[in-house]
Amino acid sequence: MKYIVPKDGGYIPADFGIVEKNDCAVRAIANVGAYPYPVALRLMSQEGRPRGRGTPWDALDKVYKMAGAFDVTYYGERMRRLSQKHSVPFRPQGMTLETFLERHPKGRYVVVITKHALAVVDGTIVDMGKNKAGKRLMASYKFEE
């Protein structure tokens, strides 16, 4: 099994004196530079993210779009219904994380895979841990350069 190891771990809550866990969606938006970590955490909480728990999809989608995400795409059959709910383009054929990195060597993205969100900046993952190269994307959110 092939893994992609990030070159940079990005922001962590402790950098701001915050104790938090299961905050990958918050770290991802901070790591693309859309909001500082404390602001991203506050916004996600206001939209329904419970402290220390994962971010509900509706909150994630709303905050990412508020932060200026555009060119949003949902991938795979499991995302068909959510794509209609959120008025987001849908591609029934999924894409692996490795393929996404190859096809997007420039730009700032938040990529959502099963139970995890991570930042991709200029074709490089910014995240705290390694990720399986063959993991299928659920969504990608592009942010301004």
PDB file of C-alpha atoms in Angstrom:
ATOM      1  CA  MET A   1       0.000   0.000   0.000  1.00  0.00           C
ATOM      2  CA  LYS A   2       1.374   3.386  -1.020  1.00  0.00           C
ATOM      3  CA  TYR A   3       1.255   6.352   1.336  1.00  0.00           C
ATOM      4  CA  ILE A   4       1.765  10.058   0.707  1.00  0.00           C
ATOM      5  CA  VAL A   5       3.716  11.715   3.497  1.00  0.00           C
ATOM      6  CA  PRO A   6       3.095  15.454   3.930  1.00  0.00           C
ATOM      7  CA  LYS A   7       6.078  17.789   3.739  1.00  0.00           C
ATOM      8  CA  ASP A   8       4.461  20.162   6.251  1.00  0.00           C
ATOM      9  CA  GLY A   9       2.195  19.398   9.195  1.00  0.00           C
ATOM     10  CA  GLY A  10       0.543  22.807   9.060  1.00  0.00           C
ATOM     11  CA  TYR A  11      -1.290  24.392  11.947  1.00  0.00           C
ATOM     12  CA  ILE A  12      -2.061  22.528  15.136  1.00  0.00           C
ATOM     13  CA  PRO A  13      -4.385  23.773  17.889  1.00  0.00           C
ATOM     14  CA  ALA A  14      -1.537  23.935  20.417  1.00  0.00           C
ATOM     15  CA  ASP A  15       0.077  26.660  18.264  1.00  0.00           C
ATOM     16  CA  PHE A  16      -2.757  28.878  19.525  1.00  0.00           C
ATOM     17  CA  GLY A  17      -3.024  27.535  23.077  1.00  0.00           C
ATOM     18  CA  ILE A  18      -6.127  25.534  22.122  1.00  0.00           C
ATOM     19  CA  VAL A  19      -6.787  21.951  23.174  1.00  0.00           C
ATOM     20  CA  GLU A  20      -8.792  20.282  20.408  1.00  0.00           C
ATOM     21  CA  LYS A  21      -9.079  16.957  18.580  1.00  0.00           C
ATOM     22  CA  ASN A  22     -10.881  15.590  15.513  1.00  0.00           C
ATOM     23  CA  ASP A  23     -10.389  19.012  13.925  1.00  0.00           C
ATOM     24  CA  CYS A  24      -9.101  18.087  10.469  1.00  0.00           C
ATOM     25  CA  ALA A  25     -11.740  20.209   8.671  1.00  0.00           C
ATOM     26  CA  VAL A  26     -10.701  23.205  10.774  1.00  0.00           C
ATOM     27  CA  ARG A  27      -6.961  22.635  10.214  1.00  0.00           C
ATOM     28  CA  ALA A  28      -7.507  22.152   6.475  1.00  0.00           C
ATOM     29  CA  ILE A  29      -9.142  25.544   5.977  1.00  0.00           C
ATOM     30  CA  ALA A  30      -6.457  27.216   8.107  1.00  0.00           C
ATOM     31  CA  ASN A  31      -3.732  25.449   6.112  1.00  0.00           C
ATOM     32  CA  VAL A  32      -4.979  26.852   2.791  1.00  0.00           C
ATOM     33  CA  GLY A  33      -4.824  30.309   4.343  1.00  0.00           C
ATOM     34  CA  ALA A  34      -8.541  31.095   4.252  1.00  0.00           C
ATOM     35  CA  TYR A  35      -8.828  31.814   8.000  1.00  0.00           C
ATOM     36  CA  PRO A  36      -6.502  31.662  10.999  1.00  0.00           C
ATOM     37  CA  TYR A  37      -7.091  28.463  13.004  1.00  0.00           C
ATOM     38  CA  PRO A  38      -8.971  30.146  15.920  1.00  0.00           C
ATOM     39  CA  VAL A  39     -11.359  31.908  13.510  1.00  0.00           C
ATOM     40  CA  ALA A  40     -11.963  28.699  11.543  1.00  0.00           C
ATOM     41  CA  LEU A  41     -12.661  26.817  14.784  1.00  0.00           C
ATOM     42  CA  ARG A  42     -15.122  29.490  15.954  1.00  0.00           C
ATOM     43  CA  LEU A  43     -16.964  29.511  12.606  1.00  0.00           C
ATOM     44  CA  MET A  44     -17.208  25.717  12.459  1.00  0.00           C
ATOM     45  CA  SER A  45     -18.514  25.698  16.050  1.00  0.00           C
ATOM     46  CA  GLN A  46     -21.117  28.356  15.232  1.00  0.00           C
ATOM     47  CA  GLU A  47     -22.310  26.177  12.331  1.00  0.00           C
ATOM     48  CA  GLY A  48     -22.731  23.097  14.519  1.00  0.00           C
ATOM     49  CA  ARG A  49     -19.352  21.413  14.977  1.00  0.00           C
ATOM     50  CA  PRO A  50     -19.286  19.908  18.492  1.00  0.00           C
ATOM     51  CA  ARG A  51     -16.063  20.507  20.451  1.00  0.00           C
ATOM     52  CA  GLY A  52     -13.664  17.568  20.092  1.00  0.00           C
ATOM     53  CA  ARG A  53     -15.805  15.880  17.448  1.00  0.00           C
ATOM     54  CA  GLY A  54     -15.750  15.732  13.674  1.00  0.00           C
ATOM     55  CA  THR A  55     -17.389  18.446  11.584  1.00  0.00           C
ATOM     56  CA  PRO A  56     -20.869  17.779  10.172  1.00  0.00           C
ATOM     57  CA  TRP A  57     -20.939  18.001   6.371  1.00  0.00           C
ATOM     58  CA  ASP A  58     -23.374  20.931   6.290  1.00  0.00           C
ATOM     59  CA  ALA A  59     -21.105  22.996   8.562  1.00  0.00           C
ATOM     60  CA  LEU A  60     -17.987  22.104   6.581  1.00  0.00           C
ATOM     61  CA  ASP A  61     -19.597  22.986   3.256  1.00  0.00           C
ATOM     62  CA  LYS A  62     -21.054  26.273   4.521  1.00  0.00           C
ATOM     63  CA  VAL A  63     -17.859  27.527   6.181  1.00  0.00           C
ATOM     64  CA  TYR A  64     -15.653  26.555   3.219  1.00  0.00           C
ATOM     65  CA  LYS A  65     -17.960  28.443   0.843  1.00  0.00           C
ATOM     66  CA  MET A  66     -18.088  31.448   3.221  1.00  0.00           C
ATOM     67  CA  ALA A  67     -14.273  31.433   3.111  1.00  0.00           C
ATOM     68  CA  GLY A  68     -14.381  31.843  -0.660  1.00  0.00           C
ATOM     69  CA  ALA A  69     -14.200  28.260  -1.906  1.00  0.00           C
ATOM     70  CA  PHE A  70     -15.176  27.969  -5.547  1.00  0.00           C
ATOM     71  CA  ASP A  71     -14.873  25.251  -8.164  1.00  0.00           C
ATOM     72  CA  VAL A  72     -16.338  22.805  -5.658  1.00  0.00           C
ATOM     73  CA  THR A  73     -16.842  19.232  -6.867  1.00  0.00           C
ATOM     74  CA  TYR A  74     -18.305  16.158  -5.179  1.00  0.00           C
ATOM     75  CA  TYR A  75     -17.107  12.729  -6.321  1.00  0.00           C
ATOM     76  CA  GLY A  76     -18.577   9.225  -6.314  1.00  0.00           C
ATOM     77  CA  GLU A  77     -22.099   7.838  -6.134  1.00  0.00           C
ATOM     78  CA  ARG A  78     -22.297   8.267  -2.349  1.00  0.00           C
ATOM     79  CA  MET A  79     -22.143  12.046  -2.856  1.00  0.00           C
ATOM     80  CA  ARG A  80     -24.918  12.352  -5.460  1.00  0.00           C
ATOM     81  CA  ARG A  81     -27.647  13.354  -2.989  1.00  0.00           C
ATOM     82  CA  LEU A  82     -25.436  15.846  -1.137  1.00  0.00           C
ATOM     83  CA  SER A  83     -24.393  17.443  -4.438  1.00  0.00           C
ATOM     84  CA  GLN A  84     -28.045  18.202  -5.147  1.00  0.00           C
ATOM     85  CA  LYS A  85     -28.655  19.486  -1.614  1.00  0.00           C
ATOM     86  CA  HIS A  86     -25.654  21.851  -1.754  1.00  0.00           C
ATOM     87  CA  SER A  87     -25.968  22.748  -5.476  1.00  0.00           C
ATOM     88  CA  VAL A  88     -22.494  21.400  -6.200  1.00  0.00           C
ATOM     89  CA  PRO A  89     -21.272  19.771  -9.435  1.00  0.00           C
ATOM     90  CA  PHE A  90     -21.077  15.993  -9.180  1.00  0.00           C
ATOM     91  CA  ARG A  91     -18.795  13.491 -10.870  1.00  0.00           C
ATOM     92  CA  PRO A  92     -19.989   9.890 -10.551  1.00  0.00           C
ATOM     93  CA  GLN A  93     -16.495   8.606 -11.280  1.00  0.00           C
ATOM     94  CA  GLY A  94     -14.317   9.052  -8.226  1.00  0.00           C
ATOM     95  CA  MET A  95     -10.701  10.146  -8.125  1.00  0.00           C
ATOM     96  CA  THR A  96      -7.857   8.994  -5.888  1.00  0.00           C
ATOM     97  CA  LEU A  97      -5.817  11.351  -3.756  1.00  0.00           C
ATOM     98  CA  GLU A  98      -2.712  10.523  -5.791  1.00  0.00           C
ATOM     99  CA  THR A  99      -4.480  11.356  -9.078  1.00  0.00           C
ATOM    100  CA  PHE A 100      -5.795  14.623  -7.633  1.00  0.00           C
ATOM    101  CA  LEU A 101      -2.259  15.678  -6.684  1.00  0.00           C
ATOM    102  CA  GLU A 102      -0.968  14.844 -10.167  1.00  0.00           C
ATOM    103  CA  ARG A 103      -3.767  16.818 -11.862  1.00  0.00           C
ATOM    104  CA  HIS A 104      -3.547  19.844  -9.563  1.00  0.00           C
ATOM    105  CA  PRO A 105       0.136  20.852  -9.276  1.00  0.00           C
ATOM    106  CA  LYS A 106      -0.828  24.492  -8.620  1.00  0.00           C
ATOM    107  CA  GLY A 107      -3.469  26.038  -6.406  1.00  0.00           C
ATOM    108  CA  ARG A 108      -4.903  25.787  -2.902  1.00  0.00           C
ATOM    109  CA  TYR A 109      -7.524  23.141  -2.170  1.00  0.00           C
ATOM    110  CA  VAL A 110      -9.252  21.447   0.706  1.00  0.00           C
ATOM    111  CA  VAL A 111      -9.804  17.811  -0.187  1.00  0.00           C
ATOM    112  CA  VAL A 112     -12.221  15.592   1.714  1.00  0.00           C
ATOM    113  CA  ILE A 113     -11.664  11.839   1.810  1.00  0.00           C
ATOM    114  CA  THR A 114     -13.526   9.336   3.983  1.00  0.00           C
ATOM    115  CA  LYS A 115     -13.578  10.689   7.560  1.00  0.00           C
ATOM    116  CA  HIS A 116     -10.796  13.214   6.892  1.00  0.00           C
ATOM    117  CA  ALA A 117     -10.141  16.638   5.371  1.00  0.00           C
ATOM    118  CA  LEU A 118      -6.726  17.930   4.351  1.00  0.00           C
ATOM    119  CA  ALA A 119      -5.131  20.869   2.585  1.00  0.00           C
ATOM    120  CA  VAL A 120      -3.363  20.592  -0.763  1.00  0.00           C
ATOM    121  CA  VAL A 121      -1.139  23.552  -1.629  1.00  0.00           C
ATOM    122  CA  ASP A 122       0.607  23.545  -5.008  1.00  0.00           C
ATOM    123  CA  GLY A 123       0.334  19.775  -5.352  1.00  0.00           C
ATOM    124  CA  THR A 124       1.643  19.067  -1.843  1.00  0.00           C
ATOM    125  CA  ILE A 125      -0.368  17.779   1.105  1.00  0.00           C
ATOM    126  CA  VAL A 126      -0.346  19.907   4.254  1.00  0.00           C
ATOM    127  CA  ASP A 127      -1.532  17.611   7.029  1.00  0.00           C
ATOM    128  CA  MET A 128      -0.396  16.039  10.281  1.00  0.00           C
ATOM    129  CA  GLY A 129      -0.080  12.459   9.064  1.00  0.00           C
ATOM    130  CA  LYS A 130       0.446  10.264   6.040  1.00  0.00           C
ATOM    131  CA  ASN A 131      -2.501   9.455   3.771  1.00  0.00           C
ATOM    132  CA  LYS A 132      -3.188   6.467   1.550  1.00  0.00           C
ATOM    133  CA  ALA A 133      -2.476   7.379  -2.070  1.00  0.00           C
ATOM    134  CA  GLY A 134      -5.410   5.266  -3.266  1.00  0.00           C
ATOM    135  CA  LYS A 135      -7.967   6.927  -0.982  1.00  0.00           C
ATOM    136  CA  ARG A 136     -10.973   8.145  -2.987  1.00  0.00           C
ATOM    137  CA  LEU A 137     -12.007  11.780  -2.853  1.00  0.00           C
ATOM    138  CA  MET A 138     -15.461  12.735  -1.666  1.00  0.00           C
ATOM    139  CA  ALA A 139     -15.050  16.448  -2.425  1.00  0.00           C
ATOM    140  CA  SER A 140     -12.604  19.159  -3.412  1.00  0.00           C
ATOM    141  CA  TYR A 141     -12.865  22.876  -2.651  1.00  0.00           C
ATOM    142  CA  LYS A 142     -10.621  25.311  -4.483  1.00  0.00           C
ATOM    143  CA  PHE A 143      -9.531  28.593  -2.865  1.00  0.00           C
ATOM    144  CA  GLU A 144      -8.040  31.760  -4.380  1.00  0.00           C
ATOM    145  CA  GLU A 145      -4.278  31.861  -4.828  1.00  0.00           C
TER     146      GLU A 145
END
